[in-house]
């Protein structure tokens, strides 16, 4: 992997853009990445809900609300 990245630095830039966007967006949506609950089980549930909300918003932005509703019906 290191050899591939050294040969083509754009690969790392591409990966960084693709991987960091969801985390930054979720962090912004959840008031700076702080969890409102305490305990590992509750935090896992809160994180799962945040990720689900991100995925739903992403689907709405990519497909559109009316197409998404039609596909889910």
JSON list of N, CA and C in Angstrom, two decimals:
[
{"chain": "A", "resi": 1, "resn": "UNK", "atom": "N", "xyz": [0.82, -1.18, 0.00]},
{"chain": "A", "resi": 1, "resn": "UNK", "atom": "CA", "xyz": [0.00, 0.00, 0.00]},
{"chain": "A", "resi": 1, "resn": "UNK", "atom": "C", "xyz": [0.87, 1.25, 0.00]},
{"chain": "A", "resi": 2, "resn": "UNK", "atom": "N", "xyz": [1.92, 1.24, 0.81]},
{"chain": "A", "resi": 2, "resn": "UNK", "atom": "CA", "xyz": [2.81, 2.40, 0.85]},
{"chain": "A", "resi": 2, "resn": "UNK", "atom": "C", "xyz": [3.44, 2.68, -0.50]},
{"chain": "A", "resi": 3, "resn": "UNK", "atom": "N", "xyz": [3.82, 1.60, -1.20]},
{"chain": "A", "resi": 3, "resn": "UNK", "atom": "CA", "xyz": [4.43, 1.78, -2.52]},
{"chain": "A", "resi": 3, "resn": "UNK", "atom": "C", "xyz": [3.42, 2.39, -3.50]},
{"chain": "A", "resi": 4, "resn": "UNK", "atom": "N", "xyz": [2.17, 1.95, -3.43]},
{"chain": "A", "resi": 4, "resn": "UNK", "atom": "CA", "xyz": [1.15, 2.49, -4.32]},
{"chain": "A", "resi": 4, "resn": "UNK", "atom": "C", "xyz": [0.90, 3.97, -4.04]},
{"chain": "A", "resi": 5, "resn": "UNK", "atom": "N", "xyz": [0.86, 4.33, -2.75]},
{"chain": "A", "resi": 5, "resn": "UNK", "atom": "CA", "xyz": [0.61, 5.73, -2.38]},
{"chain": "A", "resi": 5, "resn": "UNK", "atom": "C", "xyz": [1.79, 6.61, -2.78]},
{"chain": "A", "resi": 6, "resn": "UNK", "atom": "N", "xyz": [3.00, 6.10, -2.58]},
{"chain": "A", "resi": 6, "resn": "UNK", "atom": "CA", "xyz": [4.18, 6.88, -2.97]},
{"chain": "A", "resi": 6, "resn": "UNK", "atom": "C", "xyz": [4.25, 7.05, -4.48]},
{"chain": "A", "resi": 7, "resn": "UNK", "atom": "N", "xyz": [3.80, 6.04, -5.23]},
{"chain": "A", "resi": 7, "resn": "UNK", "atom": "CA", "xyz": [3.82, 6.12, -6.69]},
{"chain": "A", "resi": 7, "resn": "UNK", "atom": "C", "xyz": [2.76, 7.10, -7.19]},
{"chain": "A", "resi": 8, "resn": "UNK", "atom": "N", "xyz": [1.62, 7.16, -6.50]},
{"chain": "A", "resi": 8, "resn": "UNK", "atom": "CA", "xyz": [0.54, 8.04, -6.94]},
{"chain": "A", "resi": 8, "resn": "UNK", "atom": "C", "xyz": [-0.10, 8.71, -5.72]},
{"chain": "A", "resi": 9, "resn": "UNK", "atom": "N", "xyz": [0.39, 9.88, -5.30]},
{"chain": "A", "resi": 9, "resn": "UNK", "atom": "CA", "xyz": [-0.15, 10.56, -4.10]},
{"chain": "A", "resi": 9, "resn": "UNK", "atom": "C", "xyz": [-1.62, 10.95, -4.23]},
{"chain": "A", "resi": 10, "resn": "UNK", "atom": "N", "xyz": [-2.14, 11.02, -5.44]},
{"chain": "A", "resi": 10, "resn": "UNK", "atom": "CA", "xyz": [-3.55, 11.36, -5.61]},
{"chain": "A", "resi": 10, "resn": "UNK", "atom": "C", "xyz": [-4.47, 10.30, -5.02]},
{"chain": "A", "resi": 11, "resn": "UNK", "atom": "N", "xyz": [-3.98, 9.05, -4.92]},
{"chain": "A", "resi": 11, "resn": "UNK", "atom": "CA", "xyz": [-4.80, 8.00, -4.33]},
{"chain": "A", "resi": 11, "resn": "UNK", "atom": "C", "xyz": [-5.15, 8.33, -2.88]},
{"chain": "A", "resi": 12, "resn": "UNK", "atom": "N", "xyz": [-4.18, 8.81, -2.14]},
{"chain": "A", "resi": 12, "resn": "UNK", "atom": "CA", "xyz": [-4.42, 9.16, -0.74]},
{"chain": "A", "resi": 12, "resn": "UNK", "atom": "C", "xyz": [-5.35, 10.35, -0.63]},
{"chain": "A", "resi": 13, "resn": "UNK", "atom": "N", "xyz": [-5.21, 11.30, -1.51]},
{"chain": "A", "resi": 13, "resn": "UNK", "atom": "CA", "xyz": [-6.09, 12.47, -1.51]},
{"chain": "A", "resi": 13, "resn": "UNK", "atom": "C", "xyz": [-7.52, 12.03, -1.80]},
{"chain": "A", "resi": 14, "resn": "UNK", "atom": "N", "xyz": [-7.67, 11.11, -2.76]},
{"chain": "A", "resi": 14, "resn": "UNK", "atom": "CA", "xyz": [-9.00, 10.60, -3.11]},
{"chain": "A", "resi": 14, "resn": "UNK", "atom": "C", "xyz": [-9.62, 9.86, -1.92]},
{"chain": "A", "resi": 15, "resn": "UNK", "atom": "N", "xyz": [-8.82, 9.02, -1.28]},
{"chain": "A", "resi": 15, "resn": "UNK", "atom": "CA", "xyz": [-9.31, 8.24, -0.15]},
{"chain": "A", "resi": 15, "resn": "UNK", "atom": "C", "xyz": [-9.69, 9.16, 1.01]},
{"chain": "A", "resi": 16, "resn": "UNK", "atom": "N", "xyz": [-8.87, 10.16, 1.26]},
{"chain": "A", "resi": 16, "resn": "UNK", "atom": "CA", "xyz": [-9.14, 11.10, 2.34]},
{"chain": "A", "resi": 16, "resn": "UNK", "atom": "C", "xyz": [-10.46, 11.82, 2.11]},
{"chain": "A", "resi": 17, "resn": "UNK", "atom": "N", "xyz": [-10.69, 12.25, 0.89]},
{"chain": "A", "resi": 17, "resn": "UNK", "atom": "CA", "xyz": [-11.94, 12.96, 0.58]},
{"chain": "A", "resi": 17, "resn": "UNK", "atom": "C", "xyz": [-13.15, 12.05, 0.75]},
{"chain": "A", "resi": 18, "resn": "UNK", "atom": "N", "xyz": [-13.02, 10.80, 0.32]},
{"chain": "A", "resi": 18, "resn": "UNK", "atom": "CA", "xyz": [-14.15, 9.87, 0.39]},
{"chain": "A", "resi": 18, "resn": "UNK", "atom": "C", "xyz": [-14.41, 9.41, 1.82]},
{"chain": "A", "resi": 19, "resn": "UNK", "atom": "N", "xyz": [-13.36, 9.21, 2.61]},
{"chain": "A", "resi": 19, "resn": "UNK", "atom": "CA", "xyz": [-13.53, 8.64, 3.95]},
{"chain": "A", "resi": 19, "resn": "UNK", "atom": "C", "xyz": [-13.84, 9.70, 4.99]},
{"chain": "A", "resi": 20, "resn": "UNK", "atom": "N", "xyz": [-13.33, 10.89, 4.86]},
{"chain": "A", "resi": 20, "resn": "UNK", "atom": "CA", "xyz": [-13.49, 11.89, 5.91]},
{"chain": "A", "resi": 20, "resn": "UNK", "atom": "C", "xyz": [-14.82, 12.62, 5.84]},
{"chain": "A", "resi": 21, "resn": "UNK", "atom": "N", "xyz": [-15.43, 12.67, 4.68]},
{"chain": "A", "resi": 21, "resn": "UNK", "atom": "CA", "xyz": [-16.68, 13.42, 4.54]},
{"chain": "A", "resi": 21, "resn": "UNK", "atom": "C", "xyz": [-17.79, 12.92, 5.45]},
{"chain": "A", "resi": 22, "resn": "UNK", "atom": "N", "xyz": [-18.08, 11.61, 5.48]},
{"chain": "A", "resi": 22, "resn": "UNK", "atom": "CA", "xyz": [-19.15, 11.15, 6.37]},
{"chain": "A", "resi": 22, "resn": "UNK", "atom": "C", "xyz": [-18.88, 11.46, 7.84]},
{"chain": "A", "resi": 23, "resn": "UNK", "atom": "N", "xyz": [-17.64, 11.28, 8.28]},
{"chain": "A", "resi": 23, "resn": "UNK", "atom": "CA", "xyz": [-17.32, 11.53, 9.69]},
{"chain": "A", "resi": 23, "resn": "UNK", "atom": "C", "xyz": [-17.49, 13.00, 10.03]},
{"chain": "A", "resi": 24, "resn": "UNK", "atom": "N", "xyz": [-17.05, 13.88, 9.15]},
{"chain": "A", "resi": 24, "resn": "UNK", "atom": "CA", "xyz": [-17.19, 15.32, 9.39]},
{"chain": "A", "resi": 24, "resn": "UNK", "atom": "C", "xyz": [-18.65, 15.74, 9.42]},
{"chain": "A", "resi": 25, "resn": "UNK", "atom": "N", "xyz": [-19.43, 15.19, 8.52]},
{"chain": "A", "resi": 25, "resn": "UNK", "atom": "CA", "xyz": [-20.85, 15.54, 8.46]},
{"chain": "A", "resi": 25, "resn": "UNK", "atom": "C", "xyz": [-21.58, 15.05, 9.71]},
{"chain": "A", "resi": 26, "resn": "UNK", "atom": "N", "xyz": [-21.31, 13.81, 10.11]},
{"chain": "A", "resi": 26, "resn": "UNK", "atom": "CA", "xyz": [-21.95, 13.26, 11.31]},
{"chain": "A", "resi": 26, "resn": "UNK", "atom": "C", "xyz": [-21.52, 14.05, 12.54]},
{"chain": "A", "resi": 27, "resn": "UNK", "atom": "N", "xyz": [-20.25, 14.44, 12.59]},
{"chain": "A", "resi": 27, "resn": "UNK", "atom": "CA", "xyz": [-19.77, 15.22, 13.73]},
{"chain": "A", "resi": 27, "resn": "UNK", "atom": "C", "xyz": [-20.48, 16.57, 13.79]},
{"chain": "A", "resi": 28, "resn": "UNK", "atom": "N", "xyz": [-20.68, 17.19, 12.63]},
{"chain": "A", "resi": 28, "resn": "UNK", "atom": "CA", "xyz": [-21.38, 18.47, 12.58]},
{"chain": "A", "resi": 28, "resn": "UNK", "atom": "C", "xyz": [-22.85, 18.30, 13.00]},
{"chain": "A", "resi": 29, "resn": "UNK", "atom": "N", "xyz": [-23.47, 17.20, 12.57]},
{"chain": "A", "resi": 29, "resn": "UNK", "atom": "CA", "xyz": [-24.88, 16.96, 12.89]},
{"chain": "A", "resi": 29, "resn": "UNK", "atom": "C", "xyz": [-25.08, 16.68, 14.38]},
{"chain": "A", "resi": 30, "resn": "UNK", "atom": "N", "xyz": [-24.07, 16.14, 15.05]},
{"chain": "A", "resi": 30, "resn": "UNK", "atom": "CA", "xyz": [-24.23, 15.73, 16.45]},
{"chain": "A", "resi": 30, "resn": "UNK", "atom": "C", "xyz": [-23.53, 16.69, 17.40]},
{"chain": "A", "resi": 31, "resn": "UNK", "atom": "N", "xyz": [-23.48, 17.95, 17.08]},
{"chain": "A", "resi": 31, "resn": "UNK", "atom": "CA", "xyz": [-22.94, 18.99, 17.96]},
{"chain": "A", "resi": 31, "resn": "UNK", "atom": "C", "xyz": [-21.49, 18.72, 18.35]},
{"chain": "A", "resi": 32, "resn": "UNK", "atom": "N", "xyz": [-20.66, 18.50, 17.38]},
{"chain": "A", "resi": 32, "resn": "UNK", "atom": "CA", "xyz": [-19.24, 18.36, 17.65]},
{"chain": "A", "resi": 32, "resn": "UNK", "atom": "C", "xyz": [-18.79, 16.96, 17.99]},
{"chain": "A", "resi": 33, "resn": "UNK", "atom": "N", "xyz": [-19.62, 15.97, 17.75]},
{"chain": "A", "resi": 33, "resn": "UNK", "atom": "CA", "xyz": [-19.23, 14.59, 17.99]},
{"chain": "A", "resi": 33, "resn": "UNK", "atom": "C", "xyz": [-19.39, 14.13, 19.42]},
{"chain": "A", "resi": 34, "resn": "UNK", "atom": "N", "xyz": [-20.06, 14.90, 20.24]},
{"chain": "A", "resi": 34, "resn": "UNK", "atom": "CA", "xyz": [-20.29, 14.49, 21.63]},
{"chain": "A", "resi": 34, "resn": "UNK", "atom": "C", "xyz": [-21.57, 13.66, 21.71]},
{"chain": "A", "resi": 35, "resn": "UNK", "atom": "N", "xyz": [-21.49, 12.61, 22.49]},
{"chain": "A", "resi": 35, "resn": "UNK", "atom": "CA", "xyz": [-22.66, 11.76, 22.68]},
{"chain": "A", "resi": 35, "resn": "UNK", "atom": "C", "xyz": [-23.50, 12.29, 23.85]},
{"chain": "A", "resi": 36, "resn": "UNK", "atom": "N", "xyz": [-24.79, 12.14, 23.73]},
{"chain": "A", "resi": 36, "resn": "UNK", "atom": "CA", "xyz": [-25.71, 12.62, 24.76]},
{"chain": "A", "resi": 36, "resn": "UNK", "atom": "C", "xyz": [-25.98, 11.57, 25.82]},
{"chain": "A", "resi": 37, "resn": "UNK", "atom": "N", "xyz": [-25.60, 10.32, 25.56]},
{"chain": "A", "resi": 37, "resn": "UNK", "atom": "CA", "xyz": [-25.88, 9.22, 26.48]},
{"chain": "A", "resi": 37, "resn": "UNK", "atom": "C", "xyz": [-24.60, 8.77, 27.17]},
{"chain": "A", "resi": 38, "resn": "UNK", "atom": "N", "xyz": [-24.76, 7.95, 28.18]},
{"chain": "A", "resi": 38, "resn": "UNK", "atom": "CA", "xyz": [-23.62, 7.38, 28.89]},
{"chain": "A", "resi": 38, "resn": "UNK", "atom": "C", "xyz": [-23.73, 5.86, 28.86]},
{"chain": "A", "resi": 39, "resn": "UNK", "atom": "N", "xyz": [-22.61, 5.21, 28.79]},
{"chain": "A", "resi": 39, "resn": "UNK", "atom": "CA", "xyz": [-22.58, 3.75, 28.73]},
{"chain": "A", "resi": 39, "resn": "UNK", "atom": "C", "xyz": [-22.36, 3.29, 27.30]},
{"chain": "A", "resi": 40, "resn": "UNK", "atom": "N", "xyz": [-21.57, 2.24, 27.16]},
{"chain": "A", "resi": 40, "resn": "UNK", "atom": "CA", "xyz": [-21.15, 1.80, 25.83]},
{"chain": "A", "resi": 40, "resn": "UNK", "atom": "C", "xyz": [-22.34, 1.34, 24.98]},
{"chain": "A", "resi": 41, "resn": "UNK", "atom": "N", "xyz": [-23.30, 0.67, 25.58]},
{"chain": "A", "resi": 41, "resn": "UNK", "atom": "CA", "xyz": [-24.46, 0.18, 24.82]},
{"chain": "A", "resi": 41, "resn": "UNK", "atom": "C", "xyz": [-25.29, 1.34, 24.28]},
{"chain": "A", "resi": 42, "resn": "UNK", "atom": "N", "xyz": [-25.52, 2.33, 25.12]},
{"chain": "A", "resi": 42, "resn": "UNK", "atom": "CA", "xyz": [-26.31, 3.48, 24.69]},
{"chain": "A", "resi": 42, "resn": "UNK", "atom": "C", "xyz": [-25.57, 4.33, 23.67]},
{"chain": "A", "resi": 43, "resn": "UNK", "atom": "N", "xyz": [-24.26, 4.45, 23.84]},
{"chain": "A", "resi": 43, "resn": "UNK", "atom": "CA", "xyz": [-23.47, 5.22, 22.88]},
{"chain": "A", "resi": 43, "resn": "UNK", "atom": "C", "xyz": [-23.45, 4.51, 21.53]},
{"chain": "A", "resi": 44, "resn": "UNK", "atom": "N", "xyz": [-23.35, 3.19, 21.53]},
{"chain": "A", "resi": 44, "resn": "UNK", "atom": "CA", "xyz": [-23.40, 2.44, 20.27]},
{"chain": "A", "resi": 44, "resn": "UNK", "atom": "C", "xyz": [-24.74, 2.66, 19.57]},
{"chain": "A", "resi": 45, "resn": "UNK", "atom": "N", "xyz": [-25.82, 2.67, 20.34]},
{"chain": "A", "resi": 45, "resn": "UNK", "atom": "CA", "xyz": [-27.14, 2.91, 19.76]},
{"chain": "A", "resi": 45, "resn": "UNK", "atom": "C", "xyz": [-27.26, 4.31, 19.20]},
{"chain": "A", "resi": 46, "resn": "UNK", "atom": "N", "xyz": [-26.73, 5.29, 19.91]},
{"chain": "A", "resi": 46, "resn": "UNK", "atom": "CA", "xyz": [-26.77, 6.67, 19.44]},
{"chain": "A", "resi": 46, "resn": "UNK", "atom": "C", "xyz": [-25.93, 6.84, 18.17]},
{"chain": "A", "resi": 47, "resn": "UNK", "atom": "N", "xyz": [-24.77, 6.18, 18.14]},
{"chain": "A", "resi": 47, "resn": "UNK", "atom": "CA", "xyz": [-23.92, 6.24, 16.95]},
{"chain": "A", "resi": 47, "resn": "UNK", "atom": "C", "xyz": [-24.63, 5.59, 15.76]},
{"chain": "A", "resi": 48, "resn": "UNK", "atom": "N", "xyz": [-25.29, 4.46, 16.00]},
{"chain": "A", "resi": 48, "resn": "UNK", "atom": "CA", "xyz": [-26.01, 3.78, 14.93]},
{"chain": "A", "resi": 48, "resn": "UNK", "atom": "C", "xyz": [-27.14, 4.66, 14.37]},
{"chain": "A", "resi": 49, "resn": "UNK", "atom": "N", "xyz": [-27.84, 5.35, 15.25]},
{"chain": "A", "resi": 49, "resn": "UNK", "atom": "CA", "xyz": [-28.90, 6.25, 14.79]},
{"chain": "A", "resi": 49, "resn": "UNK", "atom": "C", "xyz": [-28.34, 7.42, 13.99]},
{"chain": "A", "resi": 50, "resn": "UNK", "atom": "N", "xyz": [-27.18, 7.94, 14.41]},
{"chain": "A", "resi": 50, "resn": "UNK", "atom": "CA", "xyz": [-26.55, 9.03, 13.67]},
{"chain": "A", "resi": 50, "resn": "UNK", "atom": "C", "xyz": [-26.14, 8.58, 12.28]},
{"chain": "A", "resi": 51, "resn": "UNK", "atom": "N", "xyz": [-25.59, 7.38, 12.19]},
{"chain": "A", "resi": 51, "resn": "UNK", "atom": "CA", "xyz": [-25.17, 6.85, 10.89]},
{"chain": "A", "resi": 51, "resn": "UNK", "atom": "C", "xyz": [-26.38, 6.58, 10.01]},
{"chain": "A", "resi": 52, "resn": "UNK", "atom": "N", "xyz": [-27.46, 6.06, 10.59]},
{"chain": "A", "resi": 52, "resn": "UNK", "atom": "CA", "xyz": [-28.69, 5.83, 9.83]},
{"chain": "A", "resi": 52, "resn": "UNK", "atom": "C", "xyz": [-29.24, 7.15, 9.30]},
{"chain": "A", "resi": 53, "resn": "UNK", "atom": "N", "xyz": [-29.25, 8.18, 10.14]},
{"chain": "A", "resi": 53, "resn": "UNK", "atom": "CA", "xyz": [-29.74, 9.50, 9.70]},
{"chain": "A", "resi": 53, "resn": "UNK", "atom": "C", "xyz": [-28.88, 10.04, 8.57]},
{"chain": "A", "resi": 54, "resn": "UNK", "atom": "N", "xyz": [-27.56, 9.87, 8.67]},
{"chain": "A", "resi": 54, "resn": "UNK", "atom": "CA", "xyz": [-26.66, 10.33, 7.60]},
{"chain": "A", "resi": 54, "resn": "UNK", "atom": "C", "xyz": [-26.98, 9.59, 6.30]},
{"chain": "A", "resi": 55, "resn": "UNK", "atom": "N", "xyz": [-27.17, 8.27, 6.38]},
{"chain": "A", "resi": 55, "resn": "UNK", "atom": "CA", "xyz": [-27.44, 7.49, 5.18]},
{"chain": "A", "resi": 55, "resn": "UNK", "atom": "C", "xyz": [-28.78, 7.87, 4.54]},
{"chain": "A", "resi": 56, "resn": "UNK", "atom": "N", "xyz": [-29.79, 8.14, 5.35]},
{"chain": "A", "resi": 56, "resn": "UNK", "atom": "CA", "xyz": [-31.09, 8.55, 4.81]},
{"chain": "A", "resi": 56, "resn": "UNK", "atom": "C", "xyz": [-30.97, 9.91, 4.13]},
{"chain": "A", "resi": 57, "resn": "UNK", "atom": "N", "xyz": [-30.28, 10.86, 4.78]},
{"chain": "A", "resi": 57, "resn": "UNK", "atom": "CA", "xyz": [-30.09, 12.17, 4.16]},
{"chain": "A", "resi": 57, "resn": "UNK", "atom": "C", "xyz": [-29.30, 12.07, 2.86]},
{"chain": "A", "resi": 58, "resn": "UNK", "atom": "N", "xyz": [-28.30, 11.19, 2.85]},
{"chain": "A", "resi": 58, "resn": "UNK", "atom": "CA", "xyz": [-27.50, 10.99, 1.63]},
{"chain": "A", "resi": 58, "resn": "UNK", "atom": "C", "xyz": [-28.36, 10.42, 0.51]},
{"chain": "A", "resi": 59, "resn": "UNK", "atom": "N", "xyz": [-29.22, 9.46, 0.84]},
{"chain": "A", "resi": 59, "resn": "UNK", "atom": "CA", "xyz": [-30.10, 8.88, -0.18]},
{"chain": "A", "resi": 59, "resn": "UNK", "atom": "C", "xyz": [-31.08, 9.93, -0.70]},
{"chain": "A", "resi": 60, "resn": "UNK", "atom": "N", "xyz": [-31.61, 10.77, 0.17]},
{"chain": "A", "resi": 60, "resn": "UNK", "atom": "CA", "xyz": [-32.52, 11.83, -0.26]},
{"chain": "A", "resi": 60, "resn": "UNK", "atom": "C", "xyz": [-31.81, 12.79, -1.19]},
{"chain": "A", "resi": 61, "resn": "UNK", "atom": "N", "xyz": [-30.57, 13.15, -0.86]},
{"chain": "A", "resi": 61, "resn": "UNK", "atom": "CA", "xyz": [-29.82, 14.08, -1.70]},
{"chain": "A", "resi": 61, "resn": "UNK", "atom": "C", "xyz": [-29.42, 13.47, -3.04]},
{"chain": "A", "resi": 62, "resn": "UNK", "atom": "N", "xyz": [-29.15, 12.18, -3.06]},
{"chain": "A", "resi": 62, "resn": "UNK", "atom": "CA", "xyz": [-28.74, 11.54, -4.32]},
{"chain": "A", "resi": 62, "resn": "UNK", "atom": "C", "xyz": [-29.93, 11.21, -5.22]},
{"chain": "A", "resi": 63, "resn": "UNK", "atom": "N", "xyz": [-30.99, 10.67, -4.63]},
{"chain": "A", "resi": 63, "resn": "UNK", "atom": "CA", "xyz": [-32.11, 10.17, -5.43]},
{"chain": "A", "resi": 63, "resn": "UNK", "atom": "C", "xyz": [-33.23, 11.21, -5.51]},
{"chain": "A", "resi": 64, "resn": "UNK", "atom": "N", "xyz": [-33.45, 11.93, -4.44]},
{"chain": "A", "resi": 64, "resn": "UNK", "atom": "CA", "xyz": [-34.56, 12.87, -4.38]},
{"chain": "A", "resi": 64, "resn": "UNK", "atom": "C", "xyz": [-35.66, 12.29, -3.51]},
{"chain": "A", "resi": 65, "resn": "UNK", "atom": "N", "xyz": [-36.39, 13.14, -2.83]},
{"chain": "A", "resi": 65, "resn": "UNK", "atom": "CA", "xyz": [-37.38, 12.63, -1.87]},
{"chain": "A", "resi": 65, "resn": "UNK", "atom": "C", "xyz": [-38.53, 11.86, -2.52]},
{"chain": "A", "resi": 66, "resn": "UNK", "atom": "N", "xyz": [-38.97, 12.30, -3.70]},
{"chain": "A", "resi": 66, "resn": "UNK", "atom": "CA", "xyz": [-40.11, 11.64, -4.33]},
{"chain": "A", "resi": 66, "resn": "UNK", "atom": "C", "xyz": [-39.72, 10.28, -4.91]},
{"chain": "A", "resi": 67, "resn": "UNK", "atom": "N", "xyz": [-38.54, 10.20, -5.53]},
{"chain": "A", "resi": 67, "resn": "UNK", "atom": "CA", "xyz": [-38.05, 8.91, -6.04]},
{"chain": "A", "resi": 67, "resn": "UNK", "atom": "C", "xyz": [-37.79, 7.94, -4.90]},
{"chain": "A", "resi": 68, "resn": "UNK", "atom": "N", "xyz": [-37.23, 8.44, -3.81]},
{"chain": "A", "resi": 68, "resn": "UNK", "atom": "CA", "xyz": [-36.95, 7.57, -2.68]},
{"chain": "A", "resi": 68, "resn": "UNK", "atom": "C", "xyz": [-38.24, 7.03, -2.09]},
{"chain": "A", "resi": 69, "resn": "UNK", "atom": "N", "xyz": [-39.24, 7.88, -1.95]},
{"chain": "A", "resi": 69, "resn": "UNK", "atom": "CA", "xyz": [-40.54, 7.43, -1.43]},
{"chain": "A", "resi": 69, "resn": "UNK", "atom": "C", "xyz": [-41.16, 6.39, -2.36]},
{"chain": "A", "resi": 70, "resn": "UNK", "atom": "N", "xyz": [-41.06, 6.60, -3.67]},
{"chain": "A", "resi": 70, "resn": "UNK", "atom": "CA", "xyz": [-41.61, 5.64, -4.63]},
{"chain": "A", "resi": 70, "resn": "UNK", "atom": "C", "xyz": [-40.87, 4.31, -4.57]},
{"chain": "A", "resi": 71, "resn": "UNK", "atom": "N", "xyz": [-39.56, 4.35, -4.40]},
{"chain": "A", "resi": 71, "resn": "UNK", "atom": "CA", "xyz": [-38.78, 3.10, -4.33]},
{"chain": "A", "resi": 71, "resn": "UNK", "atom": "C", "xyz": [-39.04, 2.34, -3.05]},
{"chain": "A", "resi": 72, "resn": "UNK", "atom": "N", "xyz": [-39.34, 3.05, -1.97]},
{"chain": "A", "resi": 72, "resn": "UNK", "atom": "CA", "xyz": [-39.58, 2.38, -0.70]},
{"chain": "A", "resi": 72, "resn": "UNK", "atom": "C", "xyz": [-41.01, 1.86, -0.58]},
{"chain": "A", "resi": 73, "resn": "UNK", "atom": "N", "xyz": [-41.91, 2.37, -1.39]},
{"chain": "A", "resi": 73, "resn": "UNK", "atom": "CA", "xyz": [-43.32, 1.93, -1.31]},
{"chain": "A", "resi": 73, "resn": "UNK", "atom": "C", "xyz": [-43.55, 0.59, -1.96]}
]
